[in-house]
Amino acid sequence: MTDELLIRHQDGGAASAAEAAKGLPAPPSLHTLIVTCMDARIDPVALFGIKPGESHVLRNAGGIVTDDVVRSVTISQRELGTRTVYVVQHKGCGMATFTDPELVAKLESECGATPEWAPGSFADPADSVRAGVARLRESPFTVPDMEVKGFVLDLDTFALDPV
Ligand SMILES: [Zn+2]
């Protein structure tokens, strides 16, 4: 299945991506960064009408603000001039289908090792968005004039509910 994507890359993907990015500077022109879930049904580019060169997009399981998200937001802001952050989590997220202790116990049983990271599961995406927004605001590394907005996305209508 991985080869399907490599075929598409060869079959026009590389050429169209190169054409779209031609001459663009690295700093995002909208000075914006979006943190969202890796859920394959979410297309952040379509959702926000993002064009190449306009915004950073960070994705992980849940769209949670992890140590690595703080790292990337810091570099995005301090080195590439972004100022607005959207934290977008969603209803029906797979991260609500298990708890951290359940996943850790499963990994210990199946893999014989304990993860050094927290899975970051949540029952309510709004609570997780609030925690992520607070974490970014409290970080000593994010810029003071940053604007952070949190949302919960409805995967039926793709409406954004501000948190
Ligand atoms: Zn999700």
Short mmCIF file of C-alpha atoms and ligand atoms in Angstrom, two decimals:
data_model
loop_
_atom_site.label_atom_id
_atom_site.label_comp_id
_atom_site.label_asym_id
_atom_site.label_seq_id
_atom_site.Cartn_x
_atom_site.Cartn_y
_atom_site.Cartn_z
CA MET A 1 0.00 0.00 0.00
CA THR A 2 2.91 2.35 0.65
CA ASP A 3 3.90 1.96 -2.98
CA GLU A 4 0.62 3.51 -4.05
CA LEU A 5 1.81 6.84 -2.69
CA LEU A 6 5.25 6.51 -4.25
CA ILE A 7 3.56 5.83 -7.58
CA ARG A 8 1.45 8.97 -7.20
CA HIS A 9 4.56 10.94 -6.28
CA GLN A 10 6.24 9.86 -9.49
CA ASP A 11 3.06 10.23 -11.49
CA GLY A 12 2.72 13.99 -11.19
CA GLY A 13 2.83 14.53 -7.44
CA ALA A 14 6.41 15.72 -7.33
CA ALA A 15 5.95 17.95 -10.37
CA SER A 16 2.82 19.65 -9.10
CA ALA A 17 4.25 20.13 -5.58
CA ALA A 18 7.42 21.64 -7.04
CA GLU A 19 5.37 23.96 -9.25
CA ALA A 20 3.20 25.07 -6.30
CA ALA A 21 6.21 25.80 -4.07
CA LYS A 22 8.31 27.48 -6.75
CA GLY A 23 9.91 30.69 -5.47
CA LEU A 24 8.09 30.67 -2.15
CA PRO A 25 10.02 31.76 0.95
CA ALA A 26 10.01 29.41 3.97
CA PRO A 27 8.28 31.77 6.46
CA PRO A 28 4.50 31.21 6.24
CA SER A 29 2.91 34.27 4.59
CA LEU A 30 -0.18 34.14 6.86
CA HIS A 31 2.07 33.91 9.96
CA THR A 32 -0.12 31.05 11.10
CA LEU A 33 0.40 27.57 12.53
CA ILE A 34 -2.29 24.90 12.91
CA VAL A 35 -2.08 21.97 15.31
CA THR A 36 -4.51 19.19 14.49
CA CYS A 37 -5.17 15.47 14.65
CA MET A 38 -3.65 12.97 12.23
CA ASP A 39 -7.16 11.61 11.52
CA ALA A 40 -7.11 10.78 7.81
CA ARG A 41 -10.54 12.31 7.26
CA ILE A 42 -9.29 15.78 8.17
CA ASP A 43 -7.71 17.71 5.31
CA PRO A 44 -6.40 20.91 6.93
CA VAL A 45 -5.45 22.34 3.55
CA ALA A 46 -9.03 22.00 2.28
CA LEU A 47 -10.58 22.93 5.62
CA PHE A 48 -8.86 26.30 5.78
CA GLY A 49 -8.17 26.84 2.08
CA ILE A 50 -4.44 26.88 2.71
CA LYS A 51 -2.13 27.42 -0.25
CA PRO A 52 1.54 26.42 -0.31
CA GLY A 53 3.70 28.87 1.60
CA GLU A 54 0.87 30.16 3.78
CA SER A 55 0.83 28.18 7.03
CA HIS A 56 2.58 25.58 9.13
CA VAL A 57 0.53 22.47 9.95
CA LEU A 58 1.51 20.15 12.81
CA ARG A 59 -0.30 16.85 13.18
CA ASN A 60 -0.20 14.07 15.71
CA ALA A 61 -2.56 11.58 17.32
CA GLY A 62 -5.27 13.79 18.81
CA GLY A 63 -3.80 17.15 17.82
CA ILE A 64 -2.53 17.50 21.37
CA VAL A 65 0.09 20.00 22.50
CA THR A 66 3.02 17.74 23.32
CA ASP A 67 6.64 18.61 24.10
CA ASP A 68 7.37 18.26 20.41
CA VAL A 69 4.51 20.58 19.45
CA VAL A 70 5.90 23.20 21.86
CA ARG A 71 9.30 22.69 20.20
CA SER A 72 7.89 23.17 16.71
CA VAL A 73 5.69 26.15 17.67
CA THR A 74 8.74 27.79 19.26
CA ILE A 75 10.82 27.35 16.12
CA SER A 76 7.89 28.43 13.91
CA GLN A 77 7.51 31.62 15.91
CA ARG A 78 11.10 32.46 16.80
CA GLU A 79 12.74 31.50 13.51
CA LEU A 80 9.95 31.80 10.93
CA GLY A 81 7.78 34.60 12.27
CA THR A 82 4.41 32.94 12.87
CA ARG A 83 2.11 34.56 15.43
CA THR A 84 -1.32 32.88 15.28
CA VAL A 85 -1.86 29.30 16.47
CA TYR A 86 -5.04 27.28 15.95
CA VAL A 87 -5.39 24.15 18.08
CA VAL A 88 -8.02 22.00 16.34
CA GLN A 89 -9.19 18.73 17.88
CA HIS A 90 -12.33 16.88 16.88
CA LYS A 91 -15.43 15.01 17.95
CA GLY A 92 -15.24 11.24 17.54
CA CYS A 93 -11.46 11.18 17.95
CA GLY A 94 -9.82 7.79 18.42
CA MET A 95 -7.99 9.27 21.41
CA ALA A 96 -11.27 9.03 23.34
CA THR A 97 -11.53 5.27 22.80
CA PHE A 98 -8.89 4.32 25.37
CA THR A 99 -7.36 5.76 28.53
CA ASP A 100 -3.67 6.36 29.13
CA PRO A 101 -3.41 3.55 31.73
CA GLU A 102 -5.17 1.13 29.35
CA LEU A 103 -2.82 1.87 26.47
CA VAL A 104 0.27 1.79 28.68
CA ALA A 105 -0.80 -1.60 30.11
CA LYS A 106 -1.41 -2.91 26.58
CA LEU A 107 2.00 -1.71 25.37
CA GLU A 108 3.72 -3.21 28.40
CA SER A 109 1.98 -6.50 27.72
CA GLU A 110 2.51 -6.56 23.94
CA CYS A 111 5.91 -4.89 23.71
CA GLY A 112 7.55 -5.59 27.06
CA ALA A 113 8.42 -1.92 27.55
CA THR A 114 6.85 1.15 29.15
CA PRO A 115 6.62 4.25 26.92
CA GLU A 116 8.48 7.30 28.19
CA TRP A 117 5.74 9.49 26.67
CA ALA A 118 2.16 9.94 27.83
CA PRO A 119 -0.38 8.70 25.26
CA GLY A 120 -2.45 11.87 25.78
CA SER A 121 -5.90 10.29 25.58
CA PHE A 122 -8.91 12.45 26.42
CA ALA A 123 -12.63 11.98 27.04
CA ASP A 124 -13.64 15.47 25.91
CA PRO A 125 -11.77 17.20 23.06
CA ALA A 126 -12.73 20.65 24.42
CA ASP A 127 -10.89 19.90 27.68
CA SER A 128 -7.86 18.75 25.74
CA VAL A 129 -7.94 21.87 23.54
CA ARG A 130 -8.14 24.05 26.66
CA ALA A 131 -5.15 22.24 28.16
CA GLY A 132 -3.17 22.63 24.92
CA VAL A 133 -3.95 26.33 24.60
CA ALA A 134 -2.95 26.88 28.25
CA ARG A 135 0.27 24.98 27.74
CA LEU A 136 1.24 27.17 24.78
CA ARG A 137 0.36 30.35 26.68
CA GLU A 138 2.36 29.26 29.72
CA SER A 139 5.44 28.22 27.76
CA PRO A 140 8.37 30.59 28.30
CA PHE A 141 9.42 29.96 24.70
CA THR A 142 6.33 31.06 22.75
CA VAL A 143 6.21 34.75 21.80
CA PRO A 144 4.28 37.19 24.04
CA ASP A 145 2.24 38.61 21.14
CA MET A 146 1.05 35.16 20.02
CA GLU A 147 -2.66 34.70 19.40
CA VAL A 148 -3.92 31.18 20.26
CA LYS A 149 -7.39 29.97 19.31
CA GLY A 150 -8.84 26.59 20.18
CA PHE A 151 -11.57 24.73 18.31
CA VAL A 152 -13.42 21.42 18.27
CA LEU A 153 -14.17 20.23 14.76
CA ASP A 154 -17.38 18.37 13.91
CA LEU A 155 -16.54 15.68 11.38
CA ASP A 156 -20.10 15.60 10.01
CA THR A 157 -20.35 19.27 9.07
CA PHE A 158 -16.71 20.31 9.46
CA ALA A 159 -17.96 23.26 11.51
CA LEU A 160 -15.49 24.66 14.05
CA ASP A 161 -16.77 25.14 17.58
CA PRO A 162 -14.59 27.72 19.38
CA VAL A 163 -13.36 26.56 22.77
ZN ZN B 1 -8.43 12.37 16.10
#
